[in-house]
């Protein structure tokens, strides 16, 4: 079927993309250039294929599996040429008849896909409408008209997940709360229910899942700092499992929610400092911003690395230490 062909294509290319970044450091620059060129070509062919297959989805009897997998494939491929098709798939899956035949894996996957697709909307319009929807209940119906249909389906997906929480895995919960953050969902009851489920599964969550969960909560300005801190302290109990990006995302969440947890900042900053060669400039910038917001001094190595990467300069303290060593 068209859905399965699209899903297979996206899955193969995502696996290939992940593997293409693994190689010897000696050939890293050449491999990077070749990988970018090759990935661009493959993505263009993928979009061409989707442009032929996607319309067929509108005229085919789709199961919940077909629908969710097609949504995932389109989001993963960043296929935004025919957004109306994604909208139709999202609305179809949100129907009572389809949800009755679905399961938590498919619905959490669809919710993740909605969170991914909102990245390609007009950011200013989406942010304004989502903020208005949360802050002005009197204009909720009017503002909802301006939102893509798939955003309005997200609440139905979350209700389904809450109703069937006994079947939820840590991955499902992580996908859901990450999407809640991306979609800036404002229903406090639904958000809190998902957080309660995540808290119950906290002992099973890995560092990546926790980083995505607290990032999502930071995007909806979740107002229970003790819960966010609980997630983060669970993660830093095994610091060797946390990557630089995950540490930066957790620091960003602490800063965004203005949670002044000095021990957490020190632990996460130490992890980031030890993996600076793997951290992106954006990750370092987010970590520095978080330190500034809560008024905690960052490790000088992090500031120095950011300054060199972004500004092409050395921090004064680093220069002084270098001169001292050479003297």
CSV table of C-alpha atoms in Angstrom, one decimal:
chain,number,residue,atom,x,y,z
A,1,UNK,CA,0.0,0.0,0.0
A,2,UNK,CA,1.0,3.7,-0.4
A,3,UNK,CA,1.2,4.1,3.4
A,4,UNK,CA,3.6,1.2,3.9
A,5,UNK,CA,5.8,2.2,1.0
A,6,UNK,CA,6.1,5.7,2.5
A,7,UNK,CA,6.8,4.3,5.9
A,8,UNK,CA,9.5,1.9,4.6
A,9,UNK,CA,11.2,4.7,2.7
A,10,UNK,CA,11.3,7.0,5.6
A,11,UNK,CA,12.5,4.3,7.9
A,12,UNK,CA,15.3,3.2,5.6
A,13,UNK,CA,16.5,6.7,5.0
A,14,UNK,CA,16.4,7.6,8.7
A,15,UNK,CA,18.5,4.5,9.5
A,16,UNK,CA,20.9,5.3,6.7
A,17,UNK,CA,21.2,8.9,7.9
A,18,UNK,CA,22.1,7.8,11.4
A,19,UNK,CA,24.7,5.3,10.2
A,20,UNK,CA,26.2,7.8,7.7
A,21,UNK,CA,27.6,9.9,10.6
A,22,UNK,CA,29.6,7.0,12.0
A,23,UNK,CA,33.2,7.0,10.7
A,24,UNK,CA,36.9,7.6,11.3
A,25,UNK,CA,37.7,11.1,12.5
A,26,UNK,CA,40.6,11.3,10.0
A,27,UNK,CA,38.1,11.4,7.1
A,28,UNK,CA,35.4,13.3,9.0
A,29,UNK,CA,35.4,16.4,6.8
A,30,UNK,CA,35.3,14.6,3.5
A,31,UNK,CA,32.7,12.1,4.7
A,32,UNK,CA,30.6,15.0,6.0
A,33,UNK,CA,30.6,16.7,2.6
A,34,UNK,CA,29.7,13.5,0.8
A,35,UNK,CA,27.0,12.6,3.3
A,36,UNK,CA,25.3,15.9,3.0
A,37,UNK,CA,25.3,15.7,-0.8
A,38,UNK,CA,24.1,12.1,-0.8
A,39,UNK,CA,21.4,12.8,1.8
A,40,UNK,CA,20.1,15.8,-0.2
A,41,UNK,CA,19.8,13.7,-3.3
A,42,UNK,CA,18.0,10.9,-1.5
A,43,UNK,CA,15.6,13.3,0.2
A,44,UNK,CA,14.7,14.9,-3.2
A,45,UNK,CA,13.9,11.4,-4.6
A,46,UNK,CA,11.9,10.7,-1.4
A,47,UNK,CA,9.8,13.8,-1.9
A,48,UNK,CA,9.2,12.9,-5.5
A,49,UNK,CA,8.0,9.5,-4.4
A,50,UNK,CA,5.7,10.9,-1.7
A,51,UNK,CA,4.2,13.4,-4.2
A,52,UNK,CA,3.0,10.5,-6.2
A,53,UNK,CA,1.9,8.2,-3.3
A,54,UNK,CA,0.4,10.7,-0.9
A,55,UNK,CA,-2.8,11.5,-2.9
A,56,UNK,CA,-3.5,7.8,-3.1
A,57,UNK,CA,-4.1,7.8,0.7
A,58,UNK,CA,-7.2,9.9,0.3
A,59,UNK,CA,-8.9,7.3,-1.9
A,60,UNK,CA,-7.8,4.1,0.0
A,61,UNK,CA,-9.4,2.4,2.9
A,62,UNK,CA,-6.9,2.9,5.7
A,63,UNK,CA,-6.5,1.1,9.0
A,64,UNK,CA,-5.2,2.9,12.1
A,65,UNK,CA,-1.8,1.4,11.4
A,66,UNK,CA,-1.8,2.7,7.8
A,67,UNK,CA,-2.9,6.1,8.9
A,68,UNK,CA,-0.4,6.5,11.8
A,69,UNK,CA,2.5,5.2,9.7
A,70,UNK,CA,1.7,7.5,6.8
A,71,UNK,CA,1.6,10.5,9.2
A,72,UNK,CA,5.0,9.4,10.7
A,73,UNK,CA,6.5,9.0,7.3
A,74,UNK,CA,5.4,12.5,6.1
A,75,UNK,CA,6.6,14.1,9.3
A,76,UNK,CA,9.9,12.3,9.3
A,77,UNK,CA,10.5,13.2,5.6
A,78,UNK,CA,9.4,16.8,6.2
A,79,UNK,CA,6.9,16.4,3.4
A,80,UNK,CA,4.9,19.6,3.5
A,81,UNK,CA,3.9,20.0,-0.1
A,82,UNK,CA,0.5,18.5,0.5
A,83,UNK,CA,-0.3,19.5,4.1
A,84,UNK,CA,-4.0,19.0,3.5
A,85,UNK,CA,-3.3,15.2,3.2
A,86,UNK,CA,-1.7,15.2,6.6
A,87,UNK,CA,-4.6,17.1,8.0
A,88,UNK,CA,-7.1,14.5,6.6
A,89,UNK,CA,-5.0,11.6,8.0
A,90,UNK,CA,-4.9,13.3,11.4
A,91,UNK,CA,-8.6,13.9,11.5
A,92,UNK,CA,-9.4,10.4,10.3
A,93,UNK,CA,-7.3,8.9,13.1
A,94,UNK,CA,-8.9,11.2,15.7
A,95,UNK,CA,-12.4,9.9,14.8
A,96,UNK,CA,-14.1,7.7,17.4
A,97,UNK,CA,-14.4,4.8,15.0
A,98,UNK,CA,-10.6,4.8,14.3
A,99,UNK,CA,-9.6,5.3,17.9
A,100,UNK,CA,-11.6,2.3,18.9
A,101,UNK,CA,-9.5,0.2,16.6
A,102,UNK,CA,-6.2,1.8,17.5
A,103,UNK,CA,-3.6,1.4,20.3
A,104,UNK,CA,-1.3,3.6,22.3
A,105,UNK,CA,1.7,3.0,20.0
A,106,UNK,CA,-0.1,4.2,16.9
A,107,UNK,CA,-1.7,7.2,18.6
A,108,UNK,CA,1.5,8.3,20.4
A,109,UNK,CA,3.3,8.0,17.0
A,110,UNK,CA,0.6,10.2,15.4
A,111,UNK,CA,0.9,12.7,18.2
A,112,UNK,CA,4.7,12.9,17.7
A,113,UNK,CA,4.1,13.4,14.0
A,114,UNK,CA,1.8,16.4,14.7
A,115,UNK,CA,4.5,17.9,16.9
A,116,UNK,CA,7.0,17.4,14.2
A,117,UNK,CA,4.8,18.9,11.5
A,118,UNK,CA,4.1,22.1,13.4
A,119,UNK,CA,7.8,23.0,12.9
A,120,UNK,CA,7.0,23.8,9.3
A,121,UNK,CA,4.1,26.2,9.9
A,122,UNK,CA,4.5,29.9,10.2
A,123,UNK,CA,6.0,30.1,13.6
A,124,UNK,CA,4.7,33.6,14.5
A,125,UNK,CA,1.1,32.8,13.5
A,126,UNK,CA,1.1,29.4,15.3
A,127,UNK,CA,2.7,30.8,18.5
A,128,UNK,CA,0.2,33.7,18.6
A,129,UNK,CA,-2.8,31.5,18.1
A,130,UNK,CA,-1.7,28.9,20.6
A,131,UNK,CA,-0.9,31.5,23.2
A,132,UNK,CA,-4.3,33.1,22.6
A,133,UNK,CA,-6.0,29.8,22.9
A,134,UNK,CA,-4.4,29.2,26.3
A,135,UNK,CA,-4.9,32.7,27.7
A,136,UNK,CA,-8.2,33.9,26.3
A,137,UNK,CA,-10.9,31.2,26.7
A,138,UNK,CA,-13.5,33.6,25.3
A,139,UNK,CA,-11.7,33.7,21.9
A,140,UNK,CA,-10.8,29.9,21.9
A,141,UNK,CA,-13.2,29.0,19.1
A,142,UNK,CA,-12.2,31.9,16.9
A,143,UNK,CA,-8.5,31.3,17.4
A,144,UNK,CA,-8.9,27.6,16.8
A,145,UNK,CA,-10.1,28.3,13.3
A,146,UNK,CA,-6.6,29.6,12.4
A,147,UNK,CA,-4.8,26.5,13.7
A,148,UNK,CA,-4.0,23.6,11.4
A,149,UNK,CA,-6.6,20.8,11.8
A,150,UNK,CA,-4.0,18.3,13.0
A,151,UNK,CA,-3.2,20.6,16.0
A,152,UNK,CA,-6.9,20.4,17.0
A,153,UNK,CA,-6.7,16.6,16.8
A,154,UNK,CA,-3.9,16.4,19.4
A,155,UNK,CA,-6.3,16.8,22.4
A,156,UNK,CA,-8.2,13.7,21.2
A,157,UNK,CA,-5.0,11.7,20.9
A,158,UNK,CA,-4.0,12.7,24.4
A,159,UNK,CA,-7.4,11.7,25.9
A,160,UNK,CA,-7.0,8.3,24.2
A,161,UNK,CA,-3.6,7.8,25.7
A,162,UNK,CA,-4.8,8.8,29.2
A,163,UNK,CA,-7.8,6.5,28.9
A,164,UNK,CA,-5.4,3.6,27.9
A,165,UNK,CA,-2.5,4.6,30.2
A,166,UNK,CA,-2.0,1.0,31.4
A,167,UNK,CA,-0.7,0.2,27.9
A,168,UNK,CA,1.7,3.2,27.8
A,169,UNK,CA,5.4,2.6,27.6
A,170,UNK,CA,8.1,5.2,28.5
A,171,UNK,CA,8.6,5.8,24.8
A,172,UNK,CA,4.9,6.6,24.3
A,173,UNK,CA,4.9,9.0,27.2
A,174,UNK,CA,8.0,10.7,26.0
A,175,UNK,CA,6.6,11.2,22.5
A,176,UNK,CA,3.4,12.5,23.9
A,177,UNK,CA,4.9,15.1,26.3
A,178,UNK,CA,7.5,16.2,23.7
A,179,UNK,CA,4.6,16.8,21.3
A,180,UNK,CA,2.6,18.7,23.9
A,181,UNK,CA,5.5,21.1,24.2
A,182,UNK,CA,5.9,21.4,20.4
A,183,UNK,CA,2.2,22.1,20.0
A,184,UNK,CA,2.0,24.3,23.1
A,185,UNK,CA,-1.1,22.6,24.2
A,186,UNK,CA,-2.8,24.5,27.0
A,187,UNK,CA,-5.3,22.1,28.5
A,188,UNK,CA,-3.8,21.9,32.1
A,189,UNK,CA,-5.9,18.8,33.0
A,190,UNK,CA,-4.5,16.8,30.0
A,191,UNK,CA,-0.9,18.0,30.6
A,192,UNK,CA,-1.1,17.1,34.3
A,193,UNK,CA,-2.5,13.7,33.6
A,194,UNK,CA,0.4,12.9,31.2
A,195,UNK,CA,2.9,14.2,33.8
A,196,UNK,CA,1.3,12.0,36.4
A,197,UNK,CA,1.8,9.0,34.1
A,198,UNK,CA,5.4,10.0,33.4
A,199,UNK,CA,6.1,10.3,37.1
A,200,UNK,CA,4.7,6.8,37.7
A,201,UNK,CA,7.1,5.5,35.0
A,202,UNK,CA,10.0,7.7,36.1
A,203,UNK,CA,12.1,4.7,37.3
A,204,UNK,CA,11.9,3.3,33.8
A,205,UNK,CA,12.8,6.5,31.9
A,206,UNK,CA,16.2,6.8,30.3
A,207,UNK,CA,18.2,10.1,29.9
A,208,UNK,CA,17.0,10.8,26.4
A,209,UNK,CA,13.3,10.4,27.4
A,210,UNK,CA,13.7,12.6,30.5
A,211,UNK,CA,15.4,15.3,28.4
A,212,UNK,CA,12.6,15.3,25.9
A,213,UNK,CA,9.9,15.3,28.7
A,214,UNK,CA,11.3,18.2,30.6
A,215,UNK,CA,11.9,20.1,27.4
A,216,UNK,CA,8.3,19.6,26.5
A,217,UNK,CA,7.1,20.7,29.9
A,218,UNK,CA,9.3,23.9,29.7
A,219,UNK,CA,7.5,24.8,26.5
A,220,UNK,CA,4.1,24.9,28.2
A,221,UNK,CA,5.5,26.7,31.3
A,222,UNK,CA,4.7,23.8,33.6
A,223,UNK,CA,4.3,25.2,37.1
A,224,UNK,CA,5.5,22.4,39.4
A,225,UNK,CA,9.3,22.7,39.7
A,226,UNK,CA,9.5,19.8,42.1
A,227,UNK,CA,8.2,17.4,39.5
A,228,UNK,CA,10.7,18.6,36.8
A,229,UNK,CA,13.5,18.4,39.4
A,230,UNK,CA,12.5,14.8,40.2
A,231,UNK,CA,12.9,13.8,36.6
A,232,UNK,CA,16.3,15.5,36.2
A,233,UNK,CA,17.7,14.1,39.4
A,234,UNK,CA,16.7,10.6,38.3
A,235,UNK,CA,18.7,11.2,35.1
A,236,UNK,CA,21.8,12.6,36.7
A,237,UNK,CA,22.0,9.6,39.0
A,238,UNK,CA,23.6,7.8,36.0
A,239,UNK,CA,25.6,10.7,34.4
A,240,UNK,CA,27.5,8.3,32.1
A,241,UNK,CA,24.3,7.7,30.2
A,242,UNK,CA,23.6,11.4,29.4
A,243,UNK,CA,24.8,13.0,26.2
A,244,UNK,CA,25.9,16.6,25.7
A,245,UNK,CA,22.7,17.4,23.9
A,246,UNK,CA,20.5,15.8,26.6
A,247,UNK,CA,22.4,17.7,29.3
A,248,UNK,CA,21.9,21.0,27.4
A,249,UNK,CA,18.2,20.3,26.9
A,250,UNK,CA,17.7,19.6,30.7
A,251,UNK,CA,19.6,22.8,31.5
A,252,UNK,CA,17.4,24.7,29.0
A,253,UNK,CA,14.3,23.4,30.8
A,254,UNK,CA,15.6,24.4,34.2
A,255,UNK,CA,16.3,27.9,32.9
A,256,UNK,CA,13.1,28.3,31.0
A,257,UNK,CA,11.1,27.3,34.1
A,258,UNK,CA,13.5,29.3,36.3
A,259,UNK,CA,14.2,26.4,38.6
A,260,UNK,CA,17.3,27.2,40.7
A,261,UNK,CA,18.6,23.7,41.5
A,262,UNK,CA,22.3,24.3,42.0
A,263,UNK,CA,23.2,20.7,42.3
A,264,UNK,CA,21.4,19.8,39.1
A,265,UNK,CA,23.1,22.7,37.3
A,266,UNK,CA,26.5,21.6,38.5
A,267,UNK,CA,26.0,18.0,37.5
A,268,UNK,CA,24.6,18.7,34.1
A,269,UNK,CA,27.3,21.4,33.4
A,270,UNK,CA,30.0,18.9,34.3
A,271,UNK,CA,28.5,16.4,31.9
A,272,UNK,CA,28.4,19.0,29.1
A,273,UNK,CA,32.0,20.2,29.9
A,274,UNK,CA,33.3,16.7,29.6
A,275,UNK,CA,31.7,16.3,26.2
A,276,UNK,CA,32.3,19.7,24.7
A,277,UNK,CA,33.8,18.2,21.6
A,278,UNK,CA,30.4,16.5,20.9
A,279,UNK,CA,28.2,19.6,21.8
A,280,UNK,CA,26.8,21.9,19.2
A,281,UNK,CA,27.2,25.6,19.5
A,282,UNK,CA,23.4,25.9,20.0
A,283,UNK,CA,23.5,23.4,22.8
A,284,UNK,CA,26.3,25.3,24.5
A,285,UNK,CA,24.4,28.6,24.0
A,286,UNK,CA,21.2,27.2,25.5
A,287,UNK,CA,23.2,26.0,28.6
A,288,UNK,CA,24.8,29.4,29.1
A,289,UNK,CA,21.5,31.1,28.7
A,290,UNK,CA,20.0,28.8,31.4
A,291,UNK,CA,22.8,29.6,33.8
A,292,UNK,CA,22.3,33.3,33.2
A,293,UNK,CA,18.5,33.2,33.8
A,294,UNK,CA,18.8,31.5,37.2
A,295,UNK,CA,22.0,33.4,38.2
A,296,UNK,CA,24.4,30.4,38.5
A,297,UNK,CA,27.9,30.9,37.2
A,298,UNK,CA,28.7,28.5,34.3
A,299,UNK,CA,32.0,26.6,34.1
A,300,UNK,CA,34.5,28.8,32.3
A,301,UNK,CA,35.3,26.0,29.8
A,302,UNK,CA,31.7,26.1,28.4
A,303,UNK,CA,31.8,29.9,28.0
A,304,UNK,CA,35.2,29.7,26.3
A,305,UNK,CA,34.1,27.0,23.8
A,306,UNK,CA,31.0,29.0,22.9
A,307,UNK,CA,33.0,32.2,22.4
A,308,UNK,CA,35.5,30.5,20.1
A,309,UNK,CA,32.8,28.7,18.1
A,310,UNK,CA,30.4,31.6,17.7
A,311,UNK,CA,32.6,34.7,18.0
A,312,UNK,CA,36.0,33.4,17.0
A,313,UNK,CA,37.5,34.8,20.1
A,314,UNK,CA,39.0,33.6,23.4
A,315,UNK,CA,37.5,34.4,26.8
A,316,UNK,CA,39.8,36.6,28.8
A,317,UNK,CA,40.1,34.1,31.6
A,318,UNK,CA,41.2,31.4,29.1
A,319,UNK,CA,43.8,33.7,27.6
A,320,UNK,CA,45.2,34.5,31.0
A,321,UNK,CA,45.5,30.9,31.9
A,322,UNK,CA,47.1,30.1,28.6
A,323,UNK,CA,49.7,32.8,29.1
A,324,UNK,CA,50.3,31.6,32.6
A,325,UNK,CA,50.9,28.1,31.4
A,326,UNK,CA,53.3,29.3,28.6
A,327,UNK,CA,55.2,31.6,31.0
